[in-house]
Short mmCIF file of C-alpha atoms in Angstrom, two decimals:
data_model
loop_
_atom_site.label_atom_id
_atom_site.label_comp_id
_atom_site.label_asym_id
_atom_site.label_seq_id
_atom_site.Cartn_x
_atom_site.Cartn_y
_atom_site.Cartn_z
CA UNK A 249 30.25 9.68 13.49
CA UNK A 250 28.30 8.90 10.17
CA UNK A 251 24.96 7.74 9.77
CA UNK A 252 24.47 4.39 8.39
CA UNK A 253 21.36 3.96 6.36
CA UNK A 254 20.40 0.91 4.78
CA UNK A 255 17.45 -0.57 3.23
CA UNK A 256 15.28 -3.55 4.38
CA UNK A 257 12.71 -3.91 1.39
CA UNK A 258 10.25 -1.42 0.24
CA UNK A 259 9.78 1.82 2.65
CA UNK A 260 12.06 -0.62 5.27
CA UNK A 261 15.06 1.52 6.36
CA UNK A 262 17.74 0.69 9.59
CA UNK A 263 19.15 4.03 10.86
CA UNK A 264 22.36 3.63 12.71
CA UNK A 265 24.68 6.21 14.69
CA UNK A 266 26.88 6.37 17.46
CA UNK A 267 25.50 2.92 18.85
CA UNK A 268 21.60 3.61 18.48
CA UNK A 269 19.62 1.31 15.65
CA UNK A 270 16.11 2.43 15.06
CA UNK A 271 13.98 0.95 12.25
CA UNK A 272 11.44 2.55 10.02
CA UNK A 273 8.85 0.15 8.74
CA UNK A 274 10.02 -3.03 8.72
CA UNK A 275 8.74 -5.55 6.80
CA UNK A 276 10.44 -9.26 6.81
CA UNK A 277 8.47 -10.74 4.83
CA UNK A 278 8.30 -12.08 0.68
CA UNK A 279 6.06 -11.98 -0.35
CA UNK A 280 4.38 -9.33 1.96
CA UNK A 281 0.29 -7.78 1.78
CA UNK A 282 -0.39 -11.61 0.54
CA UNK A 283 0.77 -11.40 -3.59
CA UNK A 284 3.27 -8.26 -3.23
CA UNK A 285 6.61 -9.89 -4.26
CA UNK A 286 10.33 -8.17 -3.50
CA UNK A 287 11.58 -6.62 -6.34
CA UNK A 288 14.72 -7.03 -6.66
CA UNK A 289 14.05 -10.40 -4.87
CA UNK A 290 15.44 -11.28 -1.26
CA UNK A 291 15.24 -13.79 1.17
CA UNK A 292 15.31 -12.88 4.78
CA UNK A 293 17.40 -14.93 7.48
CA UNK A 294 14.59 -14.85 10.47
CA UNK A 295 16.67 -16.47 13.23
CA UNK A 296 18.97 -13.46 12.79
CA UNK A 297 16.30 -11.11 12.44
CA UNK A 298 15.01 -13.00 16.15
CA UNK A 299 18.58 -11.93 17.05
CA UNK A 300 18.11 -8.20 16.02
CA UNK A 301 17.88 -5.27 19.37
CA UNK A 302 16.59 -2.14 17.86
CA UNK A 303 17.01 0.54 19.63
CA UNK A 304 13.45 1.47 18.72
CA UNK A 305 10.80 0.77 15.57
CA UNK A 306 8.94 3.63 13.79
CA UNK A 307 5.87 2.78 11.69
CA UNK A 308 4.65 5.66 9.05
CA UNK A 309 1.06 4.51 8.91
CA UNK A 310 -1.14 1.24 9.62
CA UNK A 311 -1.24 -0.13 5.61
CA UNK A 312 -0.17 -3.62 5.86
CA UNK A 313 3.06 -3.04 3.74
CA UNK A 314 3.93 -0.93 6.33
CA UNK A 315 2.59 -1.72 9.35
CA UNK A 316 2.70 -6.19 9.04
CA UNK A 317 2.07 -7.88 13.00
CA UNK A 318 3.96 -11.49 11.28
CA UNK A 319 7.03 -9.16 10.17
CA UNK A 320 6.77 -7.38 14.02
CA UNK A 321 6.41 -11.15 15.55
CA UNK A 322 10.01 -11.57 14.60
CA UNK A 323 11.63 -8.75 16.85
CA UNK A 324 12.35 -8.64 20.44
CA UNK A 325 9.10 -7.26 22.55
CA UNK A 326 11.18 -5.20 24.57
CA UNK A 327 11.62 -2.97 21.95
CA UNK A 328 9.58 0.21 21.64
CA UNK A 329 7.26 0.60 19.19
CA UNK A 330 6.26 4.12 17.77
CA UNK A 331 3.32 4.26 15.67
CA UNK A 332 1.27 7.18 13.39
CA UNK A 333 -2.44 6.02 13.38
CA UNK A 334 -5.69 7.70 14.75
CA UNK A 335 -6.92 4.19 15.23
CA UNK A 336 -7.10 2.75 18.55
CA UNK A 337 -7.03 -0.76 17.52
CA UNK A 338 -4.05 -0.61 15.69
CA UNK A 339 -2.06 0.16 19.08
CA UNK A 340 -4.20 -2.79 20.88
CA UNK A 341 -3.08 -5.50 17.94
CA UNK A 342 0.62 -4.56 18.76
CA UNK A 343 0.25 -4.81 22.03
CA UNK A 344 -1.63 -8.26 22.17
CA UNK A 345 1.53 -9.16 20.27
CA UNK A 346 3.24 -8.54 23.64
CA UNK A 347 5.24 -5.28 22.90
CA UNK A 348 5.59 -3.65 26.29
CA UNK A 349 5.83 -0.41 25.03
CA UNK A 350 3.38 1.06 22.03
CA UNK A 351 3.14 4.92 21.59
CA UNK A 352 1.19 7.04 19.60
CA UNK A 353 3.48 9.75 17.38
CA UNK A 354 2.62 13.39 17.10
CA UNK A 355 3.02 15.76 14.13
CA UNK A 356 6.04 18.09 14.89
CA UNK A 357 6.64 16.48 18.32
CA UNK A 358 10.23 14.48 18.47
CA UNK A 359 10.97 11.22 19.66
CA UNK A 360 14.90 10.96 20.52
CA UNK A 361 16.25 7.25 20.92
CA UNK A 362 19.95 6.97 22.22
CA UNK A 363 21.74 9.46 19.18
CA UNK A 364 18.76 9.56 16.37
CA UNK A 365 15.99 12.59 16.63
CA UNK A 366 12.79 11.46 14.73
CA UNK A 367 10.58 14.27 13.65
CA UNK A 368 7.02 13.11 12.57
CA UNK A 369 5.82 15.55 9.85
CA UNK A 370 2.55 16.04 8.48
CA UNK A 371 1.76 14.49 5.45
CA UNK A 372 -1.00 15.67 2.73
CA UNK A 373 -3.36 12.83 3.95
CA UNK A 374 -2.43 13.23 7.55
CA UNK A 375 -5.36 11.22 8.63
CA UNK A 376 -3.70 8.15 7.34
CA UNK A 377 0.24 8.54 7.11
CA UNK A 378 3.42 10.67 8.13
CA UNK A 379 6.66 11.77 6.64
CA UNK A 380 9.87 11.21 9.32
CA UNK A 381 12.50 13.87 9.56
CA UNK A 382 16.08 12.26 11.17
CA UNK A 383 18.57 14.30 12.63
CA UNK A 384 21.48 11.75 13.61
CA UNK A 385 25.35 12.71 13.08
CA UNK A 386 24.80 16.27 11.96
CA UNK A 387 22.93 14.80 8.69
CA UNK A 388 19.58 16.19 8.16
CA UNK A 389 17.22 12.78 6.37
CA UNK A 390 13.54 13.24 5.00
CA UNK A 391 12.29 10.03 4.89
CA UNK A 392 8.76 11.02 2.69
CA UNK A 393 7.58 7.30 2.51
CA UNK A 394 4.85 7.13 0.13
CA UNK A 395 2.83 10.33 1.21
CA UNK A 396 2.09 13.17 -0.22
CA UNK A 397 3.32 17.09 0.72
CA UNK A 398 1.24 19.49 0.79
CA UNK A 399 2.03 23.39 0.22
CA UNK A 400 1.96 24.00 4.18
CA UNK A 401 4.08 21.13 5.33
CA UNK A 402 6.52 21.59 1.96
CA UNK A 403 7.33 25.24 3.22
CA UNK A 404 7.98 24.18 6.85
CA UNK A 405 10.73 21.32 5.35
CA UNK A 406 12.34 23.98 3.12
CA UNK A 407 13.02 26.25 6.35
CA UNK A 408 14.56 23.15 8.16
CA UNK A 409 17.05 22.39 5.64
CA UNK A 410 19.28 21.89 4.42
CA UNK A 411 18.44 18.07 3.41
CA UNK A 412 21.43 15.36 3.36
CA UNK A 413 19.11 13.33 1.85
CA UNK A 414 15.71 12.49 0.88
CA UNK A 415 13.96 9.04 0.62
CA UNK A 416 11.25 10.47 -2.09
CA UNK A 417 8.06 7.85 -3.11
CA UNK A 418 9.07 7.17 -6.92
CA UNK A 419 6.28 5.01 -8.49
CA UNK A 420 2.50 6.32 -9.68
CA UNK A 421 0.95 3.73 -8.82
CA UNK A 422 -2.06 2.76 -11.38
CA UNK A 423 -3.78 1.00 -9.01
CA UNK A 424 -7.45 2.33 -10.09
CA UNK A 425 -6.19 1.95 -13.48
CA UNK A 426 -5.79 -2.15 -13.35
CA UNK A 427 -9.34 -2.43 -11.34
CA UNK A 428 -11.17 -0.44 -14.41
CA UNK A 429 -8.69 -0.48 -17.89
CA UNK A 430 -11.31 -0.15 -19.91
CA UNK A 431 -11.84 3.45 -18.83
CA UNK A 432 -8.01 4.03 -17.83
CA UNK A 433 -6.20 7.04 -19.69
CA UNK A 434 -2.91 6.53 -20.62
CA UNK A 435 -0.46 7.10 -17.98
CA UNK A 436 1.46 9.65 -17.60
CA UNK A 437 4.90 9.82 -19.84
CA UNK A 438 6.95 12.21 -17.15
CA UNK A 439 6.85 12.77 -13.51
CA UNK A 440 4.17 14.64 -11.89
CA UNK A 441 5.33 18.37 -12.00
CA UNK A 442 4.76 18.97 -8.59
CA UNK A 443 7.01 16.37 -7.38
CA UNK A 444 9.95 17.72 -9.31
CA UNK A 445 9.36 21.59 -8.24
CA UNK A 446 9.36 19.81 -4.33
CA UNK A 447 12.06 17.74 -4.68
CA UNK A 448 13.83 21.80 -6.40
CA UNK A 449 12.41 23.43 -3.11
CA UNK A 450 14.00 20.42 -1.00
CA UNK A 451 17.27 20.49 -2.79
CA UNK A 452 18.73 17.55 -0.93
CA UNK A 453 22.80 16.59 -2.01
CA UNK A 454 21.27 12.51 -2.37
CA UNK A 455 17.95 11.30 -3.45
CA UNK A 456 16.74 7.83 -2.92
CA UNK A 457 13.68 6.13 -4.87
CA UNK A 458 12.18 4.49 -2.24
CA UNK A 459 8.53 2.77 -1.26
CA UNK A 460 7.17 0.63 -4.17
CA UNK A 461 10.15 -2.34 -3.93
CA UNK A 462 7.97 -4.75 -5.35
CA UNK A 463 5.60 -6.84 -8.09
CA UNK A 464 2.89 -9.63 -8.07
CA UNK A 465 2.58 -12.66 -8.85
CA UNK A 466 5.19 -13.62 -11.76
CA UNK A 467 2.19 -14.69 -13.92
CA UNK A 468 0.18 -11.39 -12.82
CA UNK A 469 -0.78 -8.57 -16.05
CA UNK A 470 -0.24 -5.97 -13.06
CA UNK A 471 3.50 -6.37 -13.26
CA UNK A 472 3.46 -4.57 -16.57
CA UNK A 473 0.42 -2.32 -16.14
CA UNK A 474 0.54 -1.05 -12.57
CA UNK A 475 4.51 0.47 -12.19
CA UNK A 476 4.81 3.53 -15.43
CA UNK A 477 7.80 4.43 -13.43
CA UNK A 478 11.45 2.95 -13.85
CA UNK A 479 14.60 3.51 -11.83
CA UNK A 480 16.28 4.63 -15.04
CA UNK A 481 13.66 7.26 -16.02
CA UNK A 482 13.46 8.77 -12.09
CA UNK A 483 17.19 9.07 -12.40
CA UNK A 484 16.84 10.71 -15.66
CA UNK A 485 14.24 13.15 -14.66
CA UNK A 486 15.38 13.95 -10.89
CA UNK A 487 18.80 14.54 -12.15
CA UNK A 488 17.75 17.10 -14.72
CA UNK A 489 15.66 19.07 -12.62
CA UNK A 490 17.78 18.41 -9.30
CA UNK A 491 21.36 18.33 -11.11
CA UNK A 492 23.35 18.87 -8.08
CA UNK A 493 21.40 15.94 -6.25
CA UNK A 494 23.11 12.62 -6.36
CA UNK A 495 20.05 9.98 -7.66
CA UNK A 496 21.15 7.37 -5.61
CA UNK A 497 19.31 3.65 -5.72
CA UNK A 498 19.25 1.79 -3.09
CA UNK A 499 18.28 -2.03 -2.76
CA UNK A 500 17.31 -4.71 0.19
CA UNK A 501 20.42 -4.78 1.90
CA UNK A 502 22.66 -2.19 0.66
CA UNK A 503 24.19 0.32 3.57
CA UNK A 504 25.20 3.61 3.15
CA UNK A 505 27.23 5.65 5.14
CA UNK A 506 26.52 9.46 4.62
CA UNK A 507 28.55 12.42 6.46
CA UNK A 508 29.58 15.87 6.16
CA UNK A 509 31.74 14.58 3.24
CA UNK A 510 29.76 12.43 0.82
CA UNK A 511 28.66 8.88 0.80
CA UNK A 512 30.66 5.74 0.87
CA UNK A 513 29.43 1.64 1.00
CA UNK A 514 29.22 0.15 4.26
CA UNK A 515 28.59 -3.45 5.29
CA UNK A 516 24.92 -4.61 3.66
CA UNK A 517 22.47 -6.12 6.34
CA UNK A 518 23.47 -9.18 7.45
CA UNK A 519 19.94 -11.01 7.42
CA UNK A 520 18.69 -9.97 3.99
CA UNK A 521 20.01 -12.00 1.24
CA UNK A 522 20.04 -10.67 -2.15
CA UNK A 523 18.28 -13.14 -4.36
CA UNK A 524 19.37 -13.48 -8.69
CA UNK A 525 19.83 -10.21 -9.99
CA UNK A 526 19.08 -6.88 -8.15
CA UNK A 527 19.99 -3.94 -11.03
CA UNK A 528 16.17 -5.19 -12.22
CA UNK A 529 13.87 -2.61 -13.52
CA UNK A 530 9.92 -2.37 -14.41
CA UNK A 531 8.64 -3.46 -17.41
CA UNK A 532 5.08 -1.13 -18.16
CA UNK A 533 3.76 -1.69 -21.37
CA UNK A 534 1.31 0.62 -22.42
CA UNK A 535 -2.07 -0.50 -24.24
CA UNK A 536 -1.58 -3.72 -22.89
CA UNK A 537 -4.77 -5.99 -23.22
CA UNK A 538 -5.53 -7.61 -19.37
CA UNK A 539 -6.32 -11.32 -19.65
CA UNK A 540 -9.99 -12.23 -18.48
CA UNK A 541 -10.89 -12.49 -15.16
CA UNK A 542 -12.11 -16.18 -15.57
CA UNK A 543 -8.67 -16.60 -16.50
CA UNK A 544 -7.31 -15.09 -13.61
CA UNK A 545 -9.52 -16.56 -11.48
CA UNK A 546 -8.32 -20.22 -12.51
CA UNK A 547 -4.79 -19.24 -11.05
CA UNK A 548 -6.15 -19.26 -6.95
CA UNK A 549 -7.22 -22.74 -5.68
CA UNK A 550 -10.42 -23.57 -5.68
CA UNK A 551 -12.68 -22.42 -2.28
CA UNK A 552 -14.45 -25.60 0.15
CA UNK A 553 -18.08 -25.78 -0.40
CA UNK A 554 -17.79 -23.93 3.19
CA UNK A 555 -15.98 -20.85 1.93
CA UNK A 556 -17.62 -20.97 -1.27
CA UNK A 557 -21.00 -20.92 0.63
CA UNK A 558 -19.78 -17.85 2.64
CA UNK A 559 -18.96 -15.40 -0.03
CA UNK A 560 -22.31 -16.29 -1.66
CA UNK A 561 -24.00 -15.96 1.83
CA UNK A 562 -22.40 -12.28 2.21
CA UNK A 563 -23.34 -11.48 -1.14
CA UNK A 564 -26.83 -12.40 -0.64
CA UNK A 565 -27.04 -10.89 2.93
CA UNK A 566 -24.51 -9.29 4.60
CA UNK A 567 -23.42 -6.86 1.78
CA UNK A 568 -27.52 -5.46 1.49
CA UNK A 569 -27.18 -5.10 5.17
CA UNK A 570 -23.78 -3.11 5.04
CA UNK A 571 -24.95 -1.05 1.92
CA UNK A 572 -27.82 0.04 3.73
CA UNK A 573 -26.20 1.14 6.77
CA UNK A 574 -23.24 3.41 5.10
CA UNK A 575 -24.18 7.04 3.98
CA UNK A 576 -24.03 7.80 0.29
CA UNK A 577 -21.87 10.69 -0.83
CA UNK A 578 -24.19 13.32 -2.37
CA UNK A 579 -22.16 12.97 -5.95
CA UNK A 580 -22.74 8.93 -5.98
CA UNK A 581 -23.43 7.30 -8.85
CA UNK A 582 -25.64 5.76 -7.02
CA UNK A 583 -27.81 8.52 -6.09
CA UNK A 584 -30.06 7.45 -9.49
CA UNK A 585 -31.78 4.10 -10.14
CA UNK A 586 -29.20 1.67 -11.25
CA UNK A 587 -28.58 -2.37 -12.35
CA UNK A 588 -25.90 -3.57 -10.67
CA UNK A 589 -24.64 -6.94 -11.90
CA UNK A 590 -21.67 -8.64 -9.91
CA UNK A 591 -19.87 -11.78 -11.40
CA UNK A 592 -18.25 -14.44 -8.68
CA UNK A 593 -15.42 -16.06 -11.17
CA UNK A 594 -14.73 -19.83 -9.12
CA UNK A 595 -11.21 -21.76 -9.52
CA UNK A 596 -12.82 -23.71 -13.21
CA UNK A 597 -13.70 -19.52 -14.69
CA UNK A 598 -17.58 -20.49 -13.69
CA UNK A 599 -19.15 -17.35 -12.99
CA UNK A 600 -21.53 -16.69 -10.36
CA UNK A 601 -23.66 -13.79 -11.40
CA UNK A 602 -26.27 -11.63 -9.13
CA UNK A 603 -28.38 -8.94 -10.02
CA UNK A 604 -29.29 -5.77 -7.45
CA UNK A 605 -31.42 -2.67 -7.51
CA UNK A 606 -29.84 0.40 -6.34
CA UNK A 607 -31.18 3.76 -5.93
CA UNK A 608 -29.50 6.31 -3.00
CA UNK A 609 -29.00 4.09 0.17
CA UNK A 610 -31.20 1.47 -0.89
CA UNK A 611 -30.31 -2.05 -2.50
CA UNK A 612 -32.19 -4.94 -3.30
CA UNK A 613 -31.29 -8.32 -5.23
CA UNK A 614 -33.37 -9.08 -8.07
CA UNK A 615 -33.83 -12.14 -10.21
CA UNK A 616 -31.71 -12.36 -13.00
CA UNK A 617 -32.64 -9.88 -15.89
CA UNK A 618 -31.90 -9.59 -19.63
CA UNK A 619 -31.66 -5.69 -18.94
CA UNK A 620 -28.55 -4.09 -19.94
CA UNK A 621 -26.70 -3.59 -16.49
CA UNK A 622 -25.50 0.04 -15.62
CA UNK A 623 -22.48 -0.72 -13.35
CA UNK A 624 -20.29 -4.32 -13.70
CA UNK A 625 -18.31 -5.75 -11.14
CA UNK A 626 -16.15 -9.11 -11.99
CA UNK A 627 -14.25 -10.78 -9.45
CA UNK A 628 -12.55 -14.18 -8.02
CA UNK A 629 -14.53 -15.58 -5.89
CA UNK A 630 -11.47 -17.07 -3.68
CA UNK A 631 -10.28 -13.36 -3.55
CA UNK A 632 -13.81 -12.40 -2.34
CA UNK A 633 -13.07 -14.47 0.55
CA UNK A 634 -9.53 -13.86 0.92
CA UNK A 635 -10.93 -9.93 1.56
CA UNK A 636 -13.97 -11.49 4.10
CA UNK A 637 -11.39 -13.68 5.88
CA UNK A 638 -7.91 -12.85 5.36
CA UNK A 639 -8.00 -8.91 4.99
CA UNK A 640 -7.02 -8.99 1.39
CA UNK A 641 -6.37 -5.39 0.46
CA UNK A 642 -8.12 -4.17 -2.94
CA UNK A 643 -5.03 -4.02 -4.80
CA UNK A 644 -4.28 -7.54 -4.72
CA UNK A 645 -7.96 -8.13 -5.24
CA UNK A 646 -8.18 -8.49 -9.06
CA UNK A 647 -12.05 -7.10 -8.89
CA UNK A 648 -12.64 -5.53 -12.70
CA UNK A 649 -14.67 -3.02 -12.63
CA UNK A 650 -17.25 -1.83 -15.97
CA UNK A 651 -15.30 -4.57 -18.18
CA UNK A 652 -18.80 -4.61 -20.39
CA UNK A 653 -20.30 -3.36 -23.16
CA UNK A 654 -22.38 0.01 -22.16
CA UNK A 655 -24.57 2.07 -24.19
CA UNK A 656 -23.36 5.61 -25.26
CA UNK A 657 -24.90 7.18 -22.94
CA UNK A 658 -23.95 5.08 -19.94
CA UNK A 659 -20.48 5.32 -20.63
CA UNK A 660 -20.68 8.69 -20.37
CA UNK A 661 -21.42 8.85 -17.04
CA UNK A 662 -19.25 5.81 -15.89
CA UNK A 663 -16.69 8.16 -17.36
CA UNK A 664 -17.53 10.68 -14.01
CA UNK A 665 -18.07 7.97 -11.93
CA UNK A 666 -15.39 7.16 -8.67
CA UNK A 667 -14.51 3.50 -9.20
CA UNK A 668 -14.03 3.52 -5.42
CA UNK A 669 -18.37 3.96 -5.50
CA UNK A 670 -18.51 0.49 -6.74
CA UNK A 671 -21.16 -1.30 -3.94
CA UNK A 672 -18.57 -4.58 -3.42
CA UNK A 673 -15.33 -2.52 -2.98
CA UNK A 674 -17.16 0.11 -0.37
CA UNK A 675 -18.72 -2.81 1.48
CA UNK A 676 -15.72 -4.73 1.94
CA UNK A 677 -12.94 -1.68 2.85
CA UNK A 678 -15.30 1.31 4.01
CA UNK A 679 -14.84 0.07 7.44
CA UNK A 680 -12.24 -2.20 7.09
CA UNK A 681 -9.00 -0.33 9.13
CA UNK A 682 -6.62 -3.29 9.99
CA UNK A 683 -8.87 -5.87 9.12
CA UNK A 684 -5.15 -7.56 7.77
CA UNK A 685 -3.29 -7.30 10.83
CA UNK A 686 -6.69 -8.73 12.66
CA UNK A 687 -6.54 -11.47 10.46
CA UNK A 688 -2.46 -11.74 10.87
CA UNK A 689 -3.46 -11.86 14.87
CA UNK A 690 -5.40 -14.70 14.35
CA UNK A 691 -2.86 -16.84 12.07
CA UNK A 692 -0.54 -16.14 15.19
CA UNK A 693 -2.65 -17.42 17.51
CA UNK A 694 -2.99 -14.43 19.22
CA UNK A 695 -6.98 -12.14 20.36
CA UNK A 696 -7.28 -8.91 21.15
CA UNK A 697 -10.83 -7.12 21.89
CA UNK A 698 -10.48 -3.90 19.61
CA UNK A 699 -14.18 -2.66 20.62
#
């Protein structure tokens, strides 16, 4: 019997063989992580998803593009779940969704449902994700997702080929790029070397460009300033340094069926519905200028005086409170005396602006000061509370970071400075693991205790 692969939307994928349907990462959702928009653009038919009996569910890692409780709310709770994450609490939010079984997956250790072997392998950040190896039909599948290999884990894969196929992560994401352009290099004009000398190793007969299925906001700079990467130049690339791989694209809905023999079209998924055209590629446009973050800012409704009055709160309180209670890496930028000056932008591009006095682990806010700041931070202030409230993830945040004028010698050393350091982003996501599916929990209607 073949396997039957087809794609759901982004690193979505239904596995089928000899009667067993297992599902890796399913998301059901457009747009999905809040502003990230299907691209090509679907629609999904939820009654029939309702309808769906996988044989079992496989979830890489606990992001929220992967791992999304309102996509999971749509599918039988009978079903197993099988989940990569150190976290407890991720396995407790599944379970208060009423999945009766939720287990924990194990690097090397396989997980057989009906005909399909999964294989979790380690990825290169293996405290936060997983590659899947499927053996189903006599066809030997590396789904990669959107980790990383590292030397260790690429040598093991080459001894268990040969590969059928290989689902490979095809976008560099600039996502630190977009948060600080004015101290962005260009992006790269090629593929990362080491990707091309794995995929070589790998030597799979089909590669797929998978992960990444997706844009923001049609009105959003990001969509031409976060994606370098198109279909046409993977295709390009892969095929000249793989040439006797088969680039093959896959969209939401298309089905595959892939044997001994080759690969031929099967039936597309029933409940995702293509939407306008699909052969759609990504625009990037290098050098280009990002609007203002005022500007941005007028494009989210405006906040109640009650959730207004809770960012400011948190920015006057709670963040000196969290700030003080992480540790500072020893190479901070922080570790001197710096002027930090962060800018609330509100729905009318009315900014907000606070001053604070950092030096190691301490912080302190300071009346407002004519001295030249040493570290900016601009940002909505309804996506300040989407990330307090909602568990908005930093990439949909629009927070700009250093978009000022700095002296010579300051921009120097914001040129060796971590953006990730900035004082807002570490004391919103330093301990923030699934603050989005808690927040998903609650728009259910659903509690869990995770302490």
């Amino acid at each position: 019997m073949p396997l039957k692969i087809s794609r759901i939307l982004h690193a979505g994928y239904v596995f089928e063989c000899e009667g067993t349907a297992i599902a890796f990462d399913p998301i059901v959702e457009n747009p999905f992580s809040r502003n990230c928009h299907a691209f090509p653009d679907v629609r999904f038919d939820h009654a029939q998803v309702r309808q769906l009996r996988f044989d079992a569910v496989f979830i890489s890692h606990f992001h929220d593009d992967h791992l999304s409780l309102e996509s999971l709310d749509f599918l039988d709770r009978a079903r197993p779940i099988y989940l990569y994450c150190i976290f407890d609490e991720l396995f407790d939010m599944i379970r208060a969704l009423g999945f009766e079984k939720v287990e924990r997956l194990h690097v090397d250790r396989p997980v057989t449902v009906g005909a399909i072997e999964v294989i979790p392998r380690r990825a290169l950040d293996d405290d936060v994700d997983s590659l899947f190896q499927v053996r189903a039909g006599g066809m030997n599948v590396l789904n990669v997702v959107d980790s990383w290999i590292g030397p260790e884990t690429l040598a093991q894969l080459a001894a268990l080929g040969p590969w059928d196929m290989v689902l490979w992560p095809f976008q560099t994401m600039r996502e630190v790029a977009v948060i600080a352009p004015r101290l962005a290099g260009p992006a790269r004009p090629s593929l990362p070397g080491d990707w091309l000398e794995q995929l070589q190793i790998l030597s799979p007969r089909y590669i797929v460009p998978s992960s990444c299925q997706f844009v923001q906001e049609p009105w959003s700079w990001y969509n031409h300033a976060m994606f370098p990467v198109t279909y046409r130049q993977f295709a390009r690339e892969v095929g000249a340094a793989v040439p006797r791989a088969t680039v093959l694209r896959l969209d939401p809905s298309v089905s595959v069926l892939l044997d001994a023999d080759g690969l031929t079209p099967a039936a597309p998924l029933p409940w995702v519905t293509p939407v306008g055209p699909q052969e759609v590629d990504f625009d990037y446009r290098p050098g280009l200028a990002p609007p203002a973050t005022a500007d941005i800012a007028r494009r989210f409704p405006a906040l109640s005086e009650a959730d207004a009055a809770l960012v400011l709160d948190f920015c006057r309180h709670g963040l000196l409170e969290r700030y003080r209670d992480m540790e500072l890496f020893e190479d901070s930028y922080f570790q001197q005396p710096r002027l930090w000056r962060l800018s609330l932008l509100g729905h009318d591009g009315a900014a907000t602006v606070l001053h604070y006095r950092l030096d190691g682990d301490l912080i302190d806010l300071v009346p407002r000061t004519d001295e030249a700041p040493s570290w900016t931070t601009d940002v909505p202030l309804a996506k300040c509370h989407a990330a307090l409230v909602l568990g908005e993830s930093l990439t949909s945040m629009y927070m700009r970071i250093n978009d000022a004028d700095f002296d010579a010698a300051t921009m120097e050393q914001l040129k060796e400075a971590d953006i990730t350091d900035d004082p807002l982003i570490r004391c919103l996501f330093n301990d923030a693991i699934g603050a989005y599916q808690a927040a998903q929990l609650k728009r259910l209607g659903y509690c869990v205790d995770t302490h």
